[in-house]
Amino acid sequence: PDDDTIPPVWIDFSPALWLEDSLFYVSCRAFDSSGIYTAAPPDSQAPFISWDIDGELILNCDTTYLDFDSVVAETVFFTTATPLLSSDADSDINLIASCWDNDFDFEEPDDRSRGNSPLWFIEIVAPANVLMTWPQPSWVTSCADQGIRFSVSGEVALNMASCVFVIGPDTFSIANPELIAELDSAFEFTPAGEIFSDGPVYVALIQAEDILGNPLFVPIEWVFYVDTEPPFFNLLRPGEGDMVPEDDFGFTLSIFDPGCGIDEELITVEIAIDYDTFFYTVDSSGIRWDEPAGELDFFPASANLPAGDGDSLDLRVCAGDDPDLCPSNTDCFDFSYWIEPHVECSTSTDPFTPNSDGYNDEVIFFWPHFFRDGADITIFDMRGVPVRSYSVPPGDFKTAAWDGIDDNGRKCPGGVYVYIVEVGGRRVCSGTLTLAR
């Protein structure tokens, strides 16, 4: 018979802390000079632990049996048969381990002594975490050599040497000189040159573990964007080199940037008229910037632009985009147009002398909106017989001239002639002129 009356003594357990919201196993050790009874369920004296996350083990708790692992010099090693589920960070799991010694006289189970461990606590902590903090996800940068910063947090330190990142098309670890670990709190990535193309840049942490050897849930993925192109311009009205009416010589220009939008503070308008230059911004009178539509309108009357009929306008509009990082991409767009001269019904000379002496050899007809509207001209003799009919394109001085030749190519005799100018079938001018030979 064995006279051991001292129950088993629990030595220690592990882990002392674990990561939130994950499964884990508990290992522990017990000692008894008579050995430990290691039978498995359904034996009623199989070793087990009781555990809970509510701070007590009396009213309600969970139980899991302990599997025998090994024995060294009367010290027995156990591991929980099923995993425990951790709770939220900054909480504890409470547990007590129980087992019986292997001392019984005449094979009487009641002779075994049960030993309970002290109340053990497993601290539940936040795991190591990695965030891309610069640039922040979805930010737009105009730098093709954008640096990247990763911040490390969590109550369990990260094994920095274990981390492997994918940045764009390449893979980096701290063995690469472009990626530097700053103690245990951050990584700094400095690319070797302008490695990024316009568009999205994919970044991911694909391999990592904490200092306890626990792998992080990877990949952790982020995306930022690169935009190195300046805004695009599109002249909506008027067209380049167009003539515009005197009462409406403003313009509308589309400015757009598909990467990061337009910074309205960088929009400027410069207008040159003869030797004078006038400057405007989106805050100036006469300028309207419609951000949703991406359109810039200029209203010369509101802007007090001193321009009138016959003036030519040379314009330069500059704009820049609006990235989250790095300087704006800027560009300028140049265009010009002119204001329609004011023209009355008239002729260039009267009389005219088509004698090939180079002086008043022809007469030029003018009508309102001469530079905008084409016209049909008909010339009659004093009997009302038409001698010449022809059409004139808008603003064509050469075609608007008459050299005293009729429709049959014969020279008209000297005298007084009647002319009619029609625009769109409507008479706009008429009068007489004298042909002298």
Tab-separated table of C-alpha atoms in Angstrom:
chain	number	residue	atom	x	y	z
A	1	PRO	CA	0.000	0.000	0.000
A	2	ASP	CA	1.031	3.593	-0.845
A	3	ASP	CA	0.603	6.085	1.924
A	4	ASP	CA	0.840	9.234	-0.313
A	5	THR	CA	-1.745	11.645	1.021
A	6	ILE	CA	-0.552	14.795	-0.797
A	7	PRO	CA	-2.476	15.733	-3.993
A	8	PRO	CA	-0.710	16.627	-7.231
A	9	VAL	CA	0.896	20.049	-7.469
A	10	TRP	CA	0.401	22.138	-10.591
A	11	ILE	CA	3.620	23.792	-11.704
A	12	ASP	CA	2.708	26.191	-14.524
A	13	PHE	CA	0.733	26.667	-17.729
A	14	SER	CA	1.047	28.428	-21.076
A	15	PRO	CA	0.304	30.647	-22.844
A	16	ALA	CA	0.122	33.533	-20.407
A	17	LEU	CA	-1.412	35.714	-23.105
A	18	TRP	CA	-3.151	35.141	-26.421
A	19	LEU	CA	-4.577	37.048	-29.340
A	20	GLU	CA	-8.163	38.196	-29.429
A	21	ASP	CA	-10.810	36.372	-31.458
A	22	SER	CA	-8.801	33.219	-32.157
A	23	LEU	CA	-8.543	29.580	-31.092
A	24	PHE	CA	-5.672	28.235	-29.020
A	25	TYR	CA	-4.596	25.261	-26.889
A	26	VAL	CA	-3.435	25.400	-23.253
A	27	SER	CA	-0.418	23.414	-22.068
A	28	CYS	CA	0.284	22.757	-18.383
A	29	ARG	CA	2.463	20.675	-16.013
A	30	ALA	CA	1.684	18.821	-12.771
A	31	PHE	CA	3.917	16.903	-10.333
A	32	ASP	CA	3.289	14.104	-7.870
A	33	SER	CA	5.719	11.645	-6.349
A	34	SER	CA	3.177	8.882	-6.865
A	35	GLY	CA	2.635	9.878	-10.467
A	36	ILE	CA	-0.384	11.412	-12.168
A	37	TYR	CA	-3.469	9.479	-13.188
A	38	THR	CA	-3.738	10.128	-16.966
A	39	ALA	CA	-6.733	8.111	-18.032
A	40	ALA	CA	-8.899	9.529	-20.824
A	41	PRO	CA	-12.650	10.143	-20.843
A	42	PRO	CA	-15.104	8.696	-20.055
A	43	ASP	CA	-13.103	7.931	-16.926
A	44	SER	CA	-14.537	10.200	-14.247
A	45	GLN	CA	-11.033	10.952	-12.912
A	46	ALA	CA	-9.573	12.015	-16.259
A	47	PRO	CA	-7.632	15.340	-15.931
A	48	PHE	CA	-9.478	18.478	-17.134
A	49	ILE	CA	-9.621	22.246	-16.948
A	50	SER	CA	-12.552	24.548	-16.215
A	51	TRP	CA	-12.483	27.928	-17.938
A	52	ASP	CA	-14.589	30.993	-18.612
A	53	ILE	CA	-14.289	34.612	-19.719
A	54	ASP	CA	-16.708	36.267	-17.296
A	55	GLY	CA	-14.355	36.463	-14.313
A	56	GLU	CA	-15.734	33.506	-12.316
A	57	LEU	CA	-15.838	29.702	-12.538
A	58	ILE	CA	-18.579	28.944	-10.027
A	59	LEU	CA	-21.952	29.548	-11.651
A	60	ASN	CA	-21.213	28.760	-15.236
A	61	CYS	CA	-18.080	27.650	-17.037
A	62	ASP	CA	-16.751	25.474	-19.838
A	63	THR	CA	-14.804	22.283	-19.378
A	64	THR	CA	-12.316	20.515	-21.609
A	65	TYR	CA	-10.252	17.424	-20.882
A	66	LEU	CA	-6.469	17.329	-20.854
A	67	ASP	CA	-4.576	14.988	-23.120
A	68	PHE	CA	-1.438	13.347	-21.772
A	69	ASP	CA	1.648	14.461	-23.690
A	70	SER	CA	4.685	13.148	-21.837
A	71	VAL	CA	6.266	12.565	-18.418
A	72	VAL	CA	9.702	13.621	-17.213
A	73	ALA	CA	10.847	12.695	-13.655
A	74	GLU	CA	7.308	12.459	-12.249
A	75	THR	CA	6.313	15.735	-13.941
A	76	VAL	CA	3.479	15.194	-16.437
A	77	PHE	CA	2.833	17.439	-19.469
A	78	PHE	CA	-0.762	17.993	-20.631
A	79	THR	CA	-2.467	19.820	-23.533
A	80	THR	CA	-6.147	20.611	-23.801
A	81	ALA	CA	-7.993	18.115	-25.965
A	82	THR	CA	-9.965	20.880	-27.685
A	83	PRO	CA	-9.011	24.521	-28.337
A	84	LEU	CA	-10.266	27.467	-26.309
A	85	LEU	CA	-11.834	30.479	-28.003
A	86	SER	CA	-10.345	33.795	-26.962
A	87	SER	CA	-12.473	36.876	-26.374
A	88	ASP	CA	-11.958	40.582	-26.998
A	89	ALA	CA	-8.688	42.303	-26.249
A	90	ASP	CA	-8.169	43.663	-22.732
A	91	SER	CA	-10.120	40.779	-21.191
A	92	ASP	CA	-8.927	37.612	-19.381
A	93	ILE	CA	-9.681	33.918	-19.582
A	94	ASN	CA	-9.888	32.329	-16.099
A	95	LEU	CA	-9.069	28.642	-15.692
A	96	ILE	CA	-8.389	25.975	-13.100
A	97	ALA	CA	-6.722	22.662	-13.925
A	98	SER	CA	-7.594	19.465	-12.035
A	99	CYS	CA	-6.054	15.971	-11.892
A	100	TRP	CA	-5.666	13.000	-9.517
A	101	ASP	CA	-2.495	11.311	-8.363
A	102	ASN	CA	-1.798	7.686	-9.149
A	103	ASP	CA	-1.847	6.533	-5.473
A	104	PHE	CA	-4.496	4.013	-4.495
A	105	ASP	CA	-4.423	1.104	-2.106
A	106	PHE	CA	-5.824	-2.161	-3.273
A	107	GLU	CA	-6.970	-0.458	-6.494
A	108	GLU	CA	-9.514	1.713	-4.758
A	109	PRO	CA	-10.173	4.894	-6.838
A	110	ASP	CA	-11.371	6.727	-3.768
A	111	ASP	CA	-7.855	6.561	-2.416
A	112	ARG	CA	-6.598	8.923	-5.148
A	113	SER	CA	-6.007	12.569	-4.204
A	114	ARG	CA	-7.286	15.364	-6.448
A	115	GLY	CA	-5.189	18.464	-6.901
A	116	ASN	CA	-6.487	21.772	-8.329
A	117	SER	CA	-4.297	24.478	-9.723
A	118	PRO	CA	-4.504	28.062	-8.535
A	119	LEU	CA	-6.842	30.353	-10.465
A	120	TRP	CA	-4.891	31.044	-13.609
A	121	PHE	CA	-5.402	34.006	-15.952
A	122	ILE	CA	-4.664	34.187	-19.665
A	123	GLU	CA	-4.534	37.779	-20.854
A	124	ILE	CA	-6.261	38.397	-24.188
A	125	VAL	CA	-4.462	41.055	-26.188
A	126	ALA	CA	-4.781	42.798	-29.534
A	127	PRO	CA	-2.603	41.152	-32.193
A	128	ALA	CA	0.079	42.978	-34.077
A	129	ASN	CA	-1.400	45.044	-36.889
A	130	VAL	CA	0.078	46.844	-39.872
A	131	LEU	CA	-1.500	49.874	-41.549
A	132	MET	CA	-0.428	51.869	-44.593
A	133	THR	CA	-0.570	55.394	-43.179
A	134	TRP	CA	1.229	57.363	-45.899
A	135	PRO	CA	-0.268	57.681	-48.392
A	136	GLN	CA	-3.563	56.670	-46.907
A	137	PRO	CA	-5.586	54.148	-48.891
A	138	SER	CA	-7.362	55.680	-51.922
A	139	TRP	CA	-5.231	58.825	-51.837
A	140	VAL	CA	-3.885	60.212	-55.095
A	141	THR	CA	-0.272	61.296	-55.479
A	142	SER	CA	1.401	63.066	-58.370
A	143	CYS	CA	4.815	61.595	-57.517
A	144	ALA	CA	5.960	58.555	-59.485
A	145	ASP	CA	8.545	58.015	-56.711
A	146	GLN	CA	6.043	58.194	-53.862
A	147	GLY	CA	7.398	56.972	-50.511
A	148	ILE	CA	5.222	54.703	-48.381
A	149	ARG	CA	4.991	54.421	-44.606
A	150	PHE	CA	3.529	51.497	-42.688
A	151	SER	CA	2.691	51.845	-38.988
A	152	VAL	CA	2.773	48.859	-36.637
A	153	SER	CA	0.447	48.578	-33.628
A	154	GLY	CA	-0.898	45.955	-31.233
A	155	GLU	CA	-0.012	44.650	-27.787
A	156	VAL	CA	2.109	41.866	-29.233
A	157	ALA	CA	5.160	43.146	-31.056
A	158	LEU	CA	5.630	42.322	-34.707
A	159	ASN	CA	8.592	40.282	-35.893
A	160	MET	CA	9.746	42.912	-38.376
A	161	ALA	CA	12.154	40.570	-40.141
A	162	SER	CA	9.326	38.196	-40.988
A	163	CYS	CA	7.364	40.746	-43.031
A	164	VAL	CA	7.143	40.567	-46.808
A	165	PHE	CA	5.373	43.280	-48.804
A	166	VAL	CA	4.167	43.464	-52.373
A	167	ILE	CA	4.422	47.031	-53.707
A	168	GLY	CA	3.327	47.429	-57.291
A	169	PRO	CA	4.836	44.593	-59.335
A	170	ASP	CA	7.701	43.845	-56.917
A	171	THR	CA	8.204	42.081	-53.577
A	172	PHE	CA	10.166	43.615	-50.695
A	173	SER	CA	11.464	42.568	-47.280
A	174	ILE	CA	13.849	44.347	-44.929
A	175	ALA	CA	16.638	42.654	-46.867
A	176	ASN	CA	15.852	45.178	-49.636
A	177	PRO	CA	17.505	48.575	-49.096
A	178	GLU	CA	14.311	50.367	-50.178
A	179	LEU	CA	12.395	49.002	-47.143
A	180	ILE	CA	13.654	50.015	-43.692
A	181	ALA	CA	12.226	48.920	-40.336
A	182	GLU	CA	12.082	51.693	-37.736
A	183	LEU	CA	12.520	49.842	-34.421
A	184	ASP	CA	9.297	47.862	-33.938
A	185	SER	CA	6.828	50.628	-34.808
A	186	ALA	CA	7.022	51.390	-38.546
A	187	PHE	CA	8.351	50.545	-41.990
A	188	GLU	CA	9.541	53.207	-44.422
A	189	PHE	CA	9.619	52.402	-48.153
A	190	THR	CA	11.684	54.700	-50.394
A	191	PRO	CA	11.577	53.653	-54.049
A	192	ALA	CA	14.729	53.747	-56.114
A	193	GLY	CA	13.495	56.237	-58.705
A	194	GLU	CA	10.172	56.841	-60.417
A	195	ILE	CA	8.850	53.301	-60.386
A	196	PHE	CA	5.093	53.943	-60.359
A	197	SER	CA	2.934	54.358	-63.464
A	198	ASP	CA	-0.273	56.350	-63.600
A	199	GLY	CA	-3.240	54.500	-62.126
A	200	PRO	CA	-3.778	52.286	-59.081
A	201	VAL	CA	-0.825	50.960	-57.090
A	202	TYR	CA	-1.512	47.679	-55.290
A	203	VAL	CA	0.194	47.237	-51.913
A	204	ALA	CA	-0.091	44.190	-49.666
A	205	LEU	CA	1.520	42.572	-46.643
A	206	ILE	CA	1.665	38.920	-47.723
A	207	GLN	CA	3.730	37.376	-44.926
A	208	ALA	CA	4.232	38.306	-41.238
A	209	GLU	CA	4.237	36.903	-37.733
A	210	ASP	CA	4.461	38.353	-34.244
A	211	ILE	CA	7.345	37.775	-31.816
A	212	LEU	CA	5.446	34.831	-30.325
A	213	GLY	CA	5.525	33.102	-33.686
A	214	ASN	CA	1.829	33.631	-34.428
A	215	PRO	CA	1.187	34.362	-38.115
A	216	LEU	CA	-0.835	37.423	-38.997
A	217	PHE	CA	-3.952	37.030	-41.063
A	218	VAL	CA	-2.642	37.979	-44.499
A	219	PRO	CA	-2.800	39.362	-47.064
A	220	ILE	CA	-3.510	42.832	-45.728
A	221	GLU	CA	-4.196	44.910	-48.825
A	222	TRP	CA	-4.262	48.599	-49.723
A	223	VAL	CA	-4.497	50.685	-52.908
A	224	PHE	CA	-3.400	54.234	-53.690
A	225	TYR	CA	-3.295	56.057	-57.019
A	226	VAL	CA	-0.695	57.886	-59.096
A	227	ASP	CA	-1.592	60.773	-61.418
A	228	THR	CA	1.253	62.550	-63.187
A	229	GLU	CA	-0.821	64.004	-66.036
A	230	PRO	CA	-2.023	67.638	-66.057
A	231	PRO	CA	-5.653	68.526	-66.749
A	232	PHE	CA	-7.145	68.255	-70.227
A	233	PHE	CA	-8.752	71.227	-71.990
A	234	ASN	CA	-11.516	71.299	-74.587
A	235	LEU	CA	-12.765	74.555	-76.109
A	236	LEU	CA	-16.550	74.312	-76.318
A	237	ARG	CA	-17.306	77.748	-77.712
A	238	PRO	CA	-16.355	79.555	-79.831
A	239	GLY	CA	-14.095	77.516	-82.106
A	240	GLU	CA	-10.430	78.379	-82.520
A	241	GLY	CA	-10.123	81.458	-84.767
A	242	ASP	CA	-13.878	81.958	-84.959
A	243	MET	CA	-15.533	85.318	-85.350
A	244	VAL	CA	-18.084	86.040	-82.656
A	245	PRO	CA	-20.801	88.664	-82.364
A	246	GLU	CA	-20.025	91.851	-80.510
A	247	ASP	CA	-22.819	91.271	-77.999
A	248	ASP	CA	-21.625	87.759	-77.073
A	249	PHE	CA	-17.897	87.226	-77.158
A	250	GLY	CA	-17.461	85.112	-74.049
A	251	PHE	CA	-16.177	81.541	-74.078
A	252	THR	CA	-16.856	78.158	-72.480
A	253	LEU	CA	-13.972	75.793	-71.830
A	254	SER	CA	-14.077	72.262	-70.473
A	255	ILE	CA	-11.305	71.435	-67.975
A	256	PHE	CA	-11.140	67.933	-66.574
A	257	ASP	CA	-8.714	65.603	-64.878
A	258	PRO	CA	-9.727	61.934	-64.540
A	259	GLY	CA	-7.117	61.265	-61.863
A	260	CYS	CA	-7.712	63.680	-58.997
A	261	GLY	CA	-9.975	66.485	-60.199
A	262	ILE	CA	-9.294	70.191	-60.603
A	263	ASP	CA	-7.976	72.597	-57.977
A	264	GLU	CA	-10.077	75.677	-58.703
A	265	GLU	CA	-7.560	77.932	-56.975
A	266	LEU	CA	-5.095	77.157	-59.777
A	267	ILE	CA	-7.422	78.250	-62.591
A	268	THR	CA	-6.314	81.518	-64.206
A	269	VAL	CA	-7.434	83.329	-67.343
A	270	GLU	CA	-5.175	85.718	-69.282
A	271	ILE	CA	-6.634	87.753	-72.155
A	272	ALA	CA	-4.504	89.895	-74.467
A	273	ILE	CA	-6.149	92.609	-76.582
A	274	ASP	CA	-3.722	94.627	-78.688
A	275	TYR	CA	-1.071	95.686	-76.174
A	276	ASP	CA	-3.157	95.223	-73.011
A	277	THR	CA	-3.387	92.053	-70.904
A	278	PHE	CA	-6.103	91.258	-68.374
A	279	PHE	CA	-5.921	88.592	-65.645
A	280	TYR	CA	-8.787	86.713	-63.955
A	281	THR	CA	-9.267	83.924	-61.411
A	282	VAL	CA	-12.359	81.930	-60.455
A	283	ASP	CA	-13.089	84.593	-57.817
A	284	SER	CA	-13.145	87.384	-60.418
A	285	SER	CA	-16.348	88.892	-61.732
A	286	GLY	CA	-17.305	87.418	-65.054
A	287	ILE	CA	-15.746	83.998	-64.316
A	288	ARG	CA	-17.900	81.008	-63.407
A	289	TRP	CA	-16.437	77.593	-62.612
A	290	ASP	CA	-18.964	74.747	-62.644
A	291	GLU	CA	-17.070	72.041	-60.768
A	292	PRO	CA	-19.554	69.142	-61.298
A	293	ALA	CA	-19.670	69.802	-65.051
A	294	GLY	CA	-15.978	70.744	-65.274
A	295	GLU	CA	-16.764	73.864	-67.314
A	296	LEU	CA	-15.311	77.356	-67.151
A	297	ASP	CA	-17.445	80.229	-68.493
A	298	PHE	CA	-16.294	83.774	-69.202
A	299	PHE	CA	-18.775	86.657	-69.379
A	300	PRO	CA	-16.968	89.747	-70.711
A	301	ALA	CA	-19.680	92.234	-69.742
A	302	SER	CA	-19.547	91.182	-66.085
A	303	ALA	CA	-15.747	91.118	-66.239
A	304	ASN	CA	-15.624	94.691	-67.617
A	305	LEU	CA	-13.364	93.546	-70.436
A	306	PRO	CA	-12.754	96.602	-72.689
A	307	ALA	CA	-13.186	94.920	-76.076
A	308	GLY	CA	-15.384	95.740	-79.035
A	309	ASP	CA	-16.043	95.111	-82.698
A	310	GLY	CA	-13.039	94.117	-84.730
A	311	ASP	CA	-10.833	93.251	-81.732
A	312	SER	CA	-8.813	90.055	-81.686
A	313	LEU	CA	-8.534	88.187	-78.380
A	314	ASP	CA	-5.580	85.968	-77.516
A	315	LEU	CA	-6.398	83.841	-74.482
A	316	ARG	CA	-4.446	81.562	-72.171
A	317	VAL	CA	-6.245	79.454	-69.561
A	318	CYS	CA	-4.105	77.618	-67.000
A	319	ALA	CA	-5.260	74.966	-64.521
A	320	GLY	CA	-3.884	72.365	-62.132
A	321	ASP	CA	-5.193	69.137	-60.677
A	322	ASP	CA	-5.728	68.408	-56.989
A	323	PRO	CA	-3.678	65.421	-55.724
A	324	ASP	CA	-3.592	64.484	-52.047
A	325	LEU	CA	0.212	64.350	-52.145
A	326	CYS	CA	2.977	66.084	-54.126
A	327	PRO	CA	2.642	69.233	-56.268
A	328	SER	CA	-0.238	69.709	-58.673
A	329	ASN	CA	0.194	68.847	-62.330
A	330	THR	CA	-0.423	72.090	-64.247
A	331	ASP	CA	-0.797	73.053	-67.896
A	332	CYS	CA	-2.090	75.923	-70.035
A	333	PHE	CA	-4.310	76.100	-73.099
A	334	ASP	CA	-3.971	78.852	-75.702
A	335	PHE	CA	-6.650	79.884	-78.186
A	336	SER	CA	-7.851	82.982	-79.997
A	337	TYR	CA	-10.897	84.413	-81.707
A	338	TRP	CA	-12.070	87.809	-82.865
A	339	ILE	CA	-15.096	90.021	-82.531
A	340	GLU	CA	-17.154	90.701	-85.620
A	341	PRO	CA	-16.540	94.226	-86.993
A	342	HIS	CA	-19.552	96.467	-87.248
A	343	VAL	CA	-20.438	96.858	-90.939
A	344	GLU	CA	-23.151	98.994	-92.601
A	345	CYS	CA	-24.570	98.772	-96.104
A	346	SER	CA	-21.954	100.493	-98.282
A	347	THR	CA	-19.590	100.244	-101.219
A	348	SER	CA	-15.844	100.684	-101.306
A	349	THR	CA	-15.976	103.482	-103.913
A	350	ASP	CA	-18.430	105.380	-106.071
A	351	PRO	CA	-17.883	105.896	-108.886
A	352	PHE	CA	-15.501	103.162	-109.933
A	353	THR	CA	-13.396	103.115	-113.082
A	354	PRO	CA	-12.578	99.612	-114.415
A	355	ASN	CA	-9.834	100.756	-116.802
A	356	SER	CA	-7.026	98.566	-115.452
A	357	ASP	CA	-5.027	101.506	-114.145
A	358	GLY	CA	-4.891	99.929	-110.683
A	359	TYR	CA	-7.067	102.622	-109.126
A	360	ASN	CA	-10.779	102.041	-108.387
A	361	ASP	CA	-10.900	99.258	-110.965
A	362	GLU	CA	-13.620	97.463	-108.985
A	363	VAL	CA	-16.230	98.137	-106.345
A	364	ILE	CA	-16.664	96.035	-103.170
A	365	PHE	CA	-20.106	95.661	-101.593
A	366	PHE	CA	-20.599	95.483	-97.829
A	367	TRP	CA	-23.635	94.523	-95.751
A	368	PRO	CA	-24.436	93.996	-92.049
A	369	HIS	CA	-22.686	90.902	-90.662
A	370	PHE	CA	-20.473	90.845	-93.740
A	371	PHE	CA	-17.958	88.572	-91.991
A	372	ARG	CA	-20.596	86.193	-90.688
A	373	ASP	CA	-23.210	85.929	-93.454
A	374	GLY	CA	-22.775	85.177	-97.115
A	375	ALA	CA	-24.933	87.103	-99.577
A	376	ASP	CA	-26.359	87.096	-103.100
A	377	ILE	CA	-25.635	90.259	-105.123
A	378	THR	CA	-27.625	91.310	-108.187
A	379	ILE	CA	-26.756	94.370	-110.347
A	380	PHE	CA	-29.297	96.001	-112.699
A	381	ASP	CA	-29.000	98.640	-115.365
A	382	MET	CA	-31.329	101.636	-115.258
A	383	ARG	CA	-33.940	99.760	-117.296
A	384	GLY	CA	-34.140	97.140	-114.522
A	385	VAL	CA	-32.427	94.460	-116.551
A	386	PRO	CA	-30.086	92.295	-114.436
A	387	VAL	CA	-26.573	92.394	-115.808
A	388	ARG	CA	-24.656	90.515	-113.096
A	389	SER	CA	-25.649	88.050	-110.335
A	390	TYR	CA	-23.302	86.171	-108.050
A	391	SER	CA	-22.953	84.761	-104.541
A	392	VAL	CA	-20.379	85.809	-101.959
A	393	PRO	CA	-19.081	83.677	-99.046
A	394	PRO	CA	-18.888	85.379	-95.605
A	395	GLY	CA	-16.070	87.908	-95.326
A	396	ASP	CA	-14.700	87.286	-98.830
A	397	PHE	CA	-13.576	90.710	-100.065
A	398	LYS	CA	-12.381	89.364	-103.376
A	399	THR	CA	-15.638	87.666	-104.289
A	400	ALA	CA	-17.697	90.633	-103.033
A	401	ALA	CA	-16.121	92.866	-105.687
A	402	TRP	CA	-17.599	93.723	-109.123
A	403	ASP	CA	-15.265	94.664	-111.983
A	404	GLY	CA	-17.905	95.996	-114.413
A	405	ILE	CA	-18.231	92.738	-116.379
A	406	ASP	CA	-21.713	91.278	-117.015
A	407	ASP	CA	-22.761	87.631	-116.758
A	408	ASN	CA	-21.732	87.054	-120.400
A	409	GLY	CA	-18.191	88.344	-119.852
A	410	ARG	CA	-18.782	91.661	-121.671
A	411	LYS	CA	-17.860	95.071	-120.379
A	412	CYS	CA	-20.836	97.016	-119.136
A	413	PRO	CA	-21.141	100.540	-120.502
A	414	GLY	CA	-20.640	103.536	-118.244
A	415	GLY	CA	-23.642	104.742	-116.342
A	416	VAL	CA	-25.642	104.351	-113.181
A	417	TYR	CA	-26.463	100.852	-111.924
A	418	VAL	CA	-28.706	99.555	-109.191
A	419	TYR	CA	-27.540	96.812	-106.824
A	420	ILE	CA	-29.401	94.581	-104.351
A	421	VAL	CA	-27.787	92.495	-101.586
A	422	GLU	CA	-29.813	89.568	-100.171
A	423	VAL	CA	-28.953	87.402	-97.180
A	424	GLY	CA	-30.927	84.186	-96.860
A	425	GLY	CA	-33.405	85.411	-99.474
A	426	ARG	CA	-34.061	88.640	-97.571
A	427	ARG	CA	-33.004	91.993	-98.966
A	428	VAL	CA	-30.618	93.697	-96.568
A	429	CYS	CA	-29.020	96.402	-98.783
A	430	SER	CA	-29.753	98.229	-102.020
A	431	GLY	CA	-28.512	101.352	-103.764
A	432	THR	CA	-26.967	102.845	-106.867
A	433	LEU	CA	-23.432	103.236	-108.066
A	434	THR	CA	-21.750	104.822	-111.058
A	435	LEU	CA	-19.536	102.996	-113.526
A	436	ALA	CA	-17.278	105.475	-115.372
A	437	ARG	CA	-15.275	104.536	-118.484
